[in-house]
Short mmCIF file of C-alpha atoms in Angstrom, two decimals:
data_model
loop_
_atom_site.label_atom_id
_atom_site.label_comp_id
_atom_site.label_asym_id
_atom_site.label_seq_id
_atom_site.Cartn_x
_atom_site.Cartn_y
_atom_site.Cartn_z
CA MET C 219 121.53 107.77 54.33
CA LEU C 220 120.84 109.16 57.75
CA PRO C 221 122.94 107.73 60.23
CA ALA C 222 122.54 105.16 63.05
CA LYS C 223 122.21 107.63 65.68
CA ARG C 224 119.94 110.30 63.85
CA VAL C 225 117.39 106.88 62.98
CA ASP C 226 117.75 106.18 66.56
CA MET C 227 116.17 109.95 67.71
CA LEU C 228 113.53 109.45 64.78
CA ILE C 229 112.20 106.25 65.94
CA ASN C 230 111.60 106.38 69.82
CA LYS C 231 112.38 103.00 71.02
CA PRO C 232 110.57 102.84 74.39
CA LEU C 233 107.74 105.10 73.04
CA MET C 234 107.19 102.66 70.11
CA LEU C 235 107.05 99.81 72.62
CA THR C 236 104.85 101.14 74.82
CA TYR C 237 102.39 101.46 71.81
CA LEU C 238 102.79 98.23 70.76
CA TYR C 239 101.87 97.02 74.51
CA LEU C 240 98.72 99.21 74.56
CA LEU C 241 97.73 97.62 70.69
CA ILE C 242 98.00 94.49 71.94
CA TYR C 243 96.24 95.33 75.04
CA ILE C 244 93.23 96.74 72.89
CA LEU C 245 93.86 93.58 70.31
CA LEU C 246 93.07 91.26 73.60
CA SER C 247 90.27 92.91 75.50
CA SER C 248 88.31 93.37 72.41
CA GLY C 249 89.44 89.86 71.55
CA VAL C 250 88.92 88.15 74.90
CA ILE C 251 85.11 89.97 74.65
CA LEU C 252 84.39 88.72 71.44
CA TYR C 253 85.36 85.12 71.73
CA ASN C 254 83.37 85.17 74.95
CA LYS C 255 79.82 86.16 73.08
CA TRP C 256 81.12 83.72 70.19
CA VAL C 257 81.49 80.77 72.28
CA LEU C 258 77.98 81.61 74.37
CA SER C 259 75.89 82.44 71.89
CA PRO C 260 73.72 80.10 70.73
CA LYS C 261 73.81 81.61 67.38
CA TYR C 262 76.69 80.94 67.08
CA PHE C 263 79.20 78.04 69.07
CA ASN C 264 75.79 77.45 71.37
CA PHE C 265 77.86 76.80 74.55
CA PRO C 266 75.53 78.70 76.88
CA PHE C 267 77.29 77.92 80.07
CA PRO C 268 78.70 81.00 81.52
CA ILE C 269 79.82 79.85 85.17
CA THR C 270 81.42 76.75 82.95
CA LEU C 271 83.86 78.73 80.26
CA THR C 272 84.91 80.79 83.76
CA MET C 273 85.92 77.88 85.91
CA ILE C 274 87.70 77.28 82.56
CA HIS C 275 89.20 80.46 82.95
CA MET C 276 89.93 79.84 86.68
CA ALA C 277 91.32 76.50 86.35
CA PHE C 278 93.90 77.24 83.17
CA SER C 279 94.58 80.47 84.52
CA GLY C 280 95.50 78.91 88.23
CA ALA C 281 97.61 76.02 86.44
CA ILE C 282 99.55 78.36 84.11
CA ALA C 283 100.33 80.46 87.41
CA PHE C 284 101.23 77.43 89.70
CA ILE C 285 104.03 76.35 87.10
CA LEU C 286 105.20 79.71 86.83
CA VAL C 287 105.22 80.31 90.98
CA ARG C 288 106.51 77.00 92.15
CA VAL C 289 108.13 74.84 89.22
CA LEU C 290 109.87 77.49 86.97
CA LYS C 291 110.02 80.02 90.15
CA VAL C 292 109.68 82.67 87.70
CA VAL C 293 108.10 84.92 90.53
CA SER C 294 108.31 83.96 93.91
CA PRO C 295 104.78 83.33 96.29
CA VAL C 296 104.47 86.43 99.21
CA ASN C 297 104.55 86.20 102.67
CA MET C 298 100.86 84.44 102.84
CA THR C 299 99.62 84.28 105.88
CA PHE C 300 96.22 81.99 106.86
CA GLU C 301 94.79 85.20 108.28
CA ILE C 302 95.26 87.54 105.33
CA TYR C 303 93.71 84.53 103.15
CA ALA C 304 90.82 84.25 105.18
CA THR C 305 89.94 88.33 105.32
CA CYS C 306 91.57 88.73 102.44
CA VAL C 307 92.30 86.81 99.37
CA ILE C 308 88.83 84.96 100.03
CA PRO C 309 86.53 87.83 100.10
CA ILE C 310 88.19 89.61 96.78
CA SER C 311 87.63 86.04 95.33
CA ALA C 312 84.50 85.92 95.77
CA PHE C 313 83.31 89.46 94.15
CA PHE C 314 85.94 88.32 91.51
CA ALA C 315 84.24 85.22 90.74
CA SER C 316 80.69 86.55 90.79
CA SER C 317 81.79 89.84 88.32
CA LEU C 318 82.85 87.07 85.67
CA TRP C 319 80.19 85.05 86.16
CA PHE C 320 77.35 87.67 85.97
CA GLY C 321 79.28 89.32 83.12
CA ASN C 322 79.77 86.61 80.93
CA THR C 323 75.78 85.66 81.54
CA ALA C 324 75.20 89.44 80.30
CA TYR C 325 76.36 87.87 76.71
CA LEU C 326 73.80 85.32 76.36
CA HIS C 327 70.64 88.21 76.62
CA ILE C 328 71.91 91.30 75.24
CA SER C 329 74.55 92.59 72.81
CA VAL C 330 78.39 93.29 73.15
CA ALA C 331 77.93 97.25 71.52
CA PHE C 332 75.00 97.37 74.74
CA ILE C 333 77.52 96.08 76.95
CA GLN C 334 80.06 98.45 76.84
CA MET C 335 77.87 101.24 76.47
CA LEU C 336 76.85 99.45 80.22
CA LYS C 337 80.09 99.28 81.36
CA ALA C 338 80.12 103.63 81.42
CA LEU C 339 78.79 102.63 84.84
CA MET C 340 81.44 101.28 86.19
CA PRO C 341 83.34 104.86 87.51
CA VAL C 342 79.42 105.46 89.04
CA ALA C 343 80.04 101.72 91.02
CA THR C 344 83.49 101.97 91.92
CA PHE C 345 82.84 105.62 93.52
CA LEU C 346 79.76 104.78 95.20
CA MET C 347 81.34 101.76 96.71
CA ALA C 348 84.53 103.72 97.56
CA VAL C 349 82.32 106.35 99.45
CA ILE C 350 80.53 103.07 101.85
CA CYS C 351 83.77 101.57 102.13
CA GLY C 352 85.02 104.62 103.44
CA THR C 353 88.06 104.81 100.80
CA ASP C 354 86.74 108.15 98.93
CA LYS C 355 84.49 110.97 99.90
CA LEU C 356 81.54 112.09 98.60
CA ARG C 357 82.38 115.66 96.39
CA CYS C 358 79.91 117.20 94.48
CA ASP C 359 82.01 117.88 91.36
CA VAL C 360 82.35 114.10 91.47
CA PHE C 361 78.47 113.46 91.99
CA TRP C 362 77.53 115.78 89.48
CA ASN C 363 79.33 113.68 87.33
CA MET C 364 78.20 110.08 88.01
CA VAL C 365 74.72 111.95 87.38
CA LEU C 366 76.08 112.21 83.65
CA VAL C 367 77.33 109.22 83.46
CA SER C 368 73.80 107.37 84.59
CA VAL C 369 71.79 109.97 82.54
CA GLY C 370 73.94 108.98 79.53
CA VAL C 371 73.36 105.07 80.01
CA VAL C 372 69.51 105.40 80.74
CA ILE C 373 69.07 107.49 77.11
CA SER C 374 71.34 104.32 75.89
CA SER C 375 69.34 101.46 77.01
CA TYR C 376 66.27 103.68 76.59
CA GLY C 377 67.35 103.39 72.88
CA GLU C 378 68.37 99.55 72.57
CA ILE C 379 66.40 97.66 69.85
CA HIS C 380 66.73 94.31 72.07
CA PHE C 381 66.36 95.67 75.26
CA ASN C 382 66.35 92.75 77.89
CA VAL C 383 65.69 93.12 81.45
CA VAL C 384 67.53 90.03 82.46
CA GLY C 385 70.81 90.64 80.59
CA THR C 386 71.03 94.24 81.56
CA VAL C 387 70.24 93.07 85.55
CA TYR C 388 73.33 90.52 85.05
CA GLN C 389 75.90 92.89 83.19
CA VAL C 390 75.20 96.18 85.94
CA THR C 391 75.04 92.95 88.92
CA GLY C 392 78.65 92.30 87.41
CA ILE C 393 79.94 95.48 87.47
CA PHE C 394 79.40 96.28 90.79
CA ALA C 395 80.72 92.63 91.79
CA GLU C 396 83.85 94.16 89.82
CA ALA C 397 83.86 97.66 91.44
CA LEU C 398 83.50 96.40 95.30
CA ARG C 399 86.32 93.74 94.65
CA LEU C 400 88.32 96.69 92.81
CA VAL C 401 87.41 98.63 96.53
CA LEU C 402 88.17 95.87 98.98
CA THR C 403 91.94 94.99 96.93
CA GLN C 404 92.82 98.64 97.79
CA VAL C 405 91.06 98.45 101.66
CA LEU C 406 92.14 94.71 102.45
CA LEU C 407 95.14 94.56 100.58
CA GLN C 408 97.02 97.89 100.47
CA LYS C 409 96.19 97.67 104.46
CA LYS C 410 99.01 94.33 105.01
CA GLY C 411 101.06 95.82 102.52
CA LEU C 412 100.81 93.27 99.90
CA THR C 413 101.30 93.76 96.28
CA LEU C 414 100.45 91.09 93.87
CA ASN C 415 101.78 91.07 90.20
CA PRO C 416 99.00 89.02 87.43
CA ILE C 417 101.17 85.75 88.41
CA THR C 418 100.70 85.96 92.11
CA SER C 419 97.08 87.37 92.13
CA LEU C 420 96.19 84.41 89.63
CA TYR C 421 97.79 81.95 91.79
CA TYR C 422 96.37 82.97 95.25
CA ILE C 423 92.74 84.22 94.01
CA ALA C 424 92.46 82.01 90.30
CA PRO C 425 91.83 78.44 92.77
CA CYS C 426 89.97 80.40 95.55
CA SER C 427 87.52 81.75 92.54
CA PHE C 428 87.14 78.37 91.13
CA MET C 429 86.20 76.87 94.07
CA PHE C 430 83.42 79.95 94.64
CA LEU C 431 81.82 79.36 91.17
CA PHE C 432 81.81 75.40 91.63
CA VAL C 433 78.81 75.64 93.93
CA PRO C 434 76.50 77.81 91.30
CA TRP C 435 77.85 75.65 88.86
CA TYR C 436 77.04 72.21 90.54
CA PHE C 437 73.34 73.84 90.73
CA LEU C 438 72.53 75.66 87.47
CA GLU C 439 74.52 74.58 84.69
CA LYS C 440 75.81 70.80 85.64
CA PRO C 441 71.69 69.66 85.38
CA GLY C 442 71.33 71.37 82.35
CA MET C 443 75.20 70.03 81.08
CA GLU C 444 74.16 66.08 81.21
CA VAL C 445 71.06 66.28 79.19
CA SER C 446 72.16 68.95 76.56
CA GLN C 447 73.69 67.63 73.55
CA ILE C 448 76.83 70.17 73.88
CA GLN C 449 80.10 68.94 72.20
CA PHE C 450 83.31 69.81 74.21
CA ASN C 451 85.80 71.28 71.00
CA PHE C 452 89.50 71.00 73.34
CA TRP C 453 91.11 73.90 71.27
CA ILE C 454 88.19 76.66 71.02
CA PHE C 455 88.48 76.65 74.91
CA PHE C 456 92.02 76.20 75.06
CA SER C 457 92.86 79.29 73.03
CA ASN C 458 89.77 80.98 74.65
CA ALA C 459 91.64 80.76 78.18
CA ILE C 460 95.13 81.60 76.91
CA CYS C 461 93.57 84.55 75.42
CA ALA C 462 92.04 85.16 78.44
CA LEU C 463 95.46 85.08 80.45
CA ALA C 464 97.33 86.66 77.78
CA LEU C 465 94.93 90.14 78.47
CA ASN C 466 96.43 89.59 82.55
CA PHE C 467 99.45 89.61 81.55
CA SER C 468 98.97 92.56 78.53
CA ILE C 469 97.38 94.73 81.44
CA PHE C 470 100.43 94.21 83.96
CA LEU C 471 102.75 95.42 80.72
CA VAL C 472 100.20 98.18 79.91
CA ILE C 473 100.25 99.24 83.84
CA GLY C 474 104.33 99.37 84.21
CA ARG C 475 104.82 101.50 81.11
CA THR C 476 102.00 104.06 81.26
CA GLY C 477 100.11 106.68 83.30
CA ALA C 478 96.86 106.90 84.59
CA VAL C 479 95.58 109.26 81.34
CA THR C 480 97.09 106.76 79.26
CA ILE C 481 95.41 104.16 80.17
CA ARG C 482 91.77 105.27 80.38
CA VAL C 483 92.39 107.24 76.88
CA ALA C 484 93.12 103.37 75.66
CA GLY C 485 90.44 101.64 77.27
CA VAL C 486 87.50 104.63 76.01
CA LEU C 487 89.08 104.05 71.87
CA LYS C 488 89.15 100.27 73.30
CA ASP C 489 85.04 100.53 73.92
CA TRP C 490 84.44 102.75 70.87
CA ILE C 491 87.09 100.10 68.29
CA LEU C 492 84.89 97.00 70.26
CA ILE C 493 81.49 98.21 69.30
CA ALA C 494 82.15 98.91 65.95
CA LEU C 495 83.43 95.84 65.85
CA SER C 496 80.16 93.80 67.28
CA THR C 497 78.12 95.04 64.93
CA VAL C 498 80.33 93.41 61.89
CA ILE C 499 80.68 90.18 63.33
CA PHE C 500 77.35 90.12 65.26
CA PRO C 501 74.97 91.11 62.58
CA GLU C 502 72.16 91.34 65.45
CA SER C 503 74.58 93.56 67.62
CA THR C 504 72.16 97.05 66.04
CA ILE C 505 73.18 100.74 67.22
CA THR C 506 70.58 103.26 67.06
CA GLY C 507 71.06 106.90 67.34
CA LEU C 508 70.04 107.68 70.65
CA ASN C 509 72.17 104.56 71.59
CA ILE C 510 75.42 106.63 70.92
CA ILE C 511 73.51 110.18 72.17
CA GLY C 512 73.40 108.31 75.30
CA TYR C 513 76.47 107.06 74.96
CA ALA C 514 78.07 110.29 74.09
CA ILE C 515 76.73 111.86 77.21
CA ALA C 516 78.38 109.10 79.27
CA LEU C 517 81.26 109.34 78.00
CA CYS C 518 81.28 112.82 78.50
CA GLY C 519 80.68 112.29 82.74
CA VAL C 520 83.72 109.35 82.46
CA VAL C 521 86.36 111.83 80.94
CA MET C 522 85.33 114.07 83.37
CA TYR C 523 85.77 111.49 86.13
CA ASN C 524 88.97 110.48 84.84
CA TYR C 525 90.20 113.96 84.83
CA LEU C 526 89.37 114.81 88.36
CA LYS C 527 91.06 111.52 89.44
CA VAL C 528 94.05 112.20 87.80
CA LYS C 529 94.23 115.97 88.61
CA ASP C 530 93.66 114.88 92.56
CA VAL C 531 96.81 112.25 91.79
CA ARG C 532 99.15 114.66 90.51
CA ALA C 533 97.87 117.34 93.45
CA SER C 534 98.62 114.47 96.55
CA THR C 535 102.51 113.57 94.71
CA ALA C 536 103.00 117.87 94.36
CA GLU C 537 101.90 117.92 98.13
CA ILE C 538 104.11 114.96 98.52
CA LEU C 539 107.29 115.66 97.00
CA PRO C 540 108.17 119.29 98.43
CA GLU C 541 107.70 117.39 101.99
CA ARG C 542 110.18 114.90 101.12
CA ALA C 543 112.64 117.81 99.71
CA SER C 544 112.70 119.39 102.79
CA LYS C 545 113.34 116.38 104.95
CA GLU C 546 116.29 115.55 102.98
CA TRP C 547 117.64 118.87 102.46
CA ARG C 548 117.69 118.89 106.63
CA LEU C 549 119.18 115.91 106.53
CA ASP C 550 121.78 117.14 103.64
CA LYS C 551 122.50 120.50 105.97
CA LYS C 552 122.98 117.97 108.90
CA SER C 553 125.45 115.88 106.95
CA SER C 554 127.27 118.82 105.00
CA ASP C 555 127.50 120.71 108.92
CA LEU C 556 129.33 117.30 110.19
CA TYR C 557 131.29 116.50 107.60
CA PRO C 558 132.15 120.12 105.69
CA ASN C 559 134.41 118.34 103.57
CA ASN C 560 132.02 116.29 102.15
CA SER C 561 130.50 119.01 100.11
CA ASN C 562 133.81 119.48 97.89
CA ASP C 563 134.34 117.89 94.76
CA GLY C 564 132.34 114.26 94.85
CA GLY C 565 129.74 115.73 97.65
CA ASN C 566 128.17 113.66 100.33
CA PRO C 567 128.24 110.11 99.25
CA LEU C 568 125.21 109.53 101.46
CA GLN C 569 123.20 112.30 99.08
CA PRO C 570 121.16 110.64 96.46
CA SER C 571 122.37 111.38 92.89
CA ALA C 572 120.75 114.54 90.95
CA ASP C 573 119.76 111.71 88.15
CA ASN C 574 117.53 109.69 90.39
CA ASP C 575 114.10 110.77 89.32
CA GLU C 576 111.99 110.90 92.82
CA GLU C 577 109.37 111.18 91.02
CA THR C 578 109.19 107.84 89.90
CA PRO C 579 108.24 106.05 92.72
CA LEU C 580 105.27 108.08 93.96
CA MET C 581 103.93 107.76 90.27
CA ALA C 582 104.16 104.21 90.38
CA SER C 583 102.38 104.01 93.67
CA SER C 584 99.68 106.31 93.16
CA ARG C 585 99.48 104.75 89.67
CA LEU C 586 98.67 101.43 90.43
CA SER C 587 96.10 102.35 93.12
CA HIS C 588 94.55 104.69 90.45
CA ILE C 589 94.22 102.70 87.38
CA GLY C 590 93.28 99.60 89.18
CA ARG C 591 89.69 100.91 89.13
CA SER C 592 89.50 101.06 85.84
CA VAL C 593 91.61 99.01 83.60
CA LEU C 594 91.48 95.79 85.69
CA GLY C 595 87.38 95.34 84.78
CA THR C 596 88.07 95.45 81.57
CA HIS C 597 89.14 91.83 81.57
CA ALA C 598 86.31 90.79 83.82
CA ALA C 599 83.72 90.87 81.07
#
């Protein structure tokens, strides 16, 4: 029998918990996408109203967020003024609603596997939007990565047996809408000094997104729902909305426990699993050799892009740390000159402890801004 301490050393509980969160995130992300496809597809549940499905998600998420914030007071609302709401929340909600609308509509026309291959364009869209908005610079190395990703997606599209122009346009439009939302979130909210967790994000953004979706729903889907014989199954839509809400919370848990590299590797793994599962669950979702070759080429570009972005974050962190250490040394030097006795025994009580991890707050802020461009796009489909 191994002693308890030995067992604890062999089983790293925090590491196991991190892997458990990653597994939950992959399962929920894949499950929501496959569930949405099953609900919307005319061959299965046959509810071909993507705007309605998205509005159900927004209404449910907004109601749960309201209960958590206002009734149970699990989290406190941020200091939201009308000016911030009008200039930040409304435009972000508009593009969030658009990305969900277009992404879900694509399920009516193209397969899940092909949608995941098209999602390789997400770094390209985000980079272009960031350059246009002035949050990123046009660099040669990143540009050629984007070209490689685009070439791979084109090859994959050429090899798609059931290629559909309408579905492809919907999906690509949704990708660019999501990219613009992510960039606007970084530009608008960070400049205002606001940080929103998943609950407060849904509290402010979900109701506004619902209102944006109501306009196209009224003109595009409401007339069709009145004449169709679609039966509303409460438990199907309730469970679907719960899965979508749980996915938002799982993303928050994963971001809080892992770094940018782990998140991106998990995203790539999820895409491969989803492509394989979709071919089993939906037999019409066939994959050709040209699909795989094109997606592999695009994936190489995505991996190289992720490597460059992570390298940039580490470089910026490495530049900040010596500067902070130098400032702290000068403060400590002044303190020791004024109070020389404090340097003995206990040291300066105002000096930060050596046990404090100075990299933690830096990595946390850079991690969130860095990951937000890729992870949050995964639940938008």
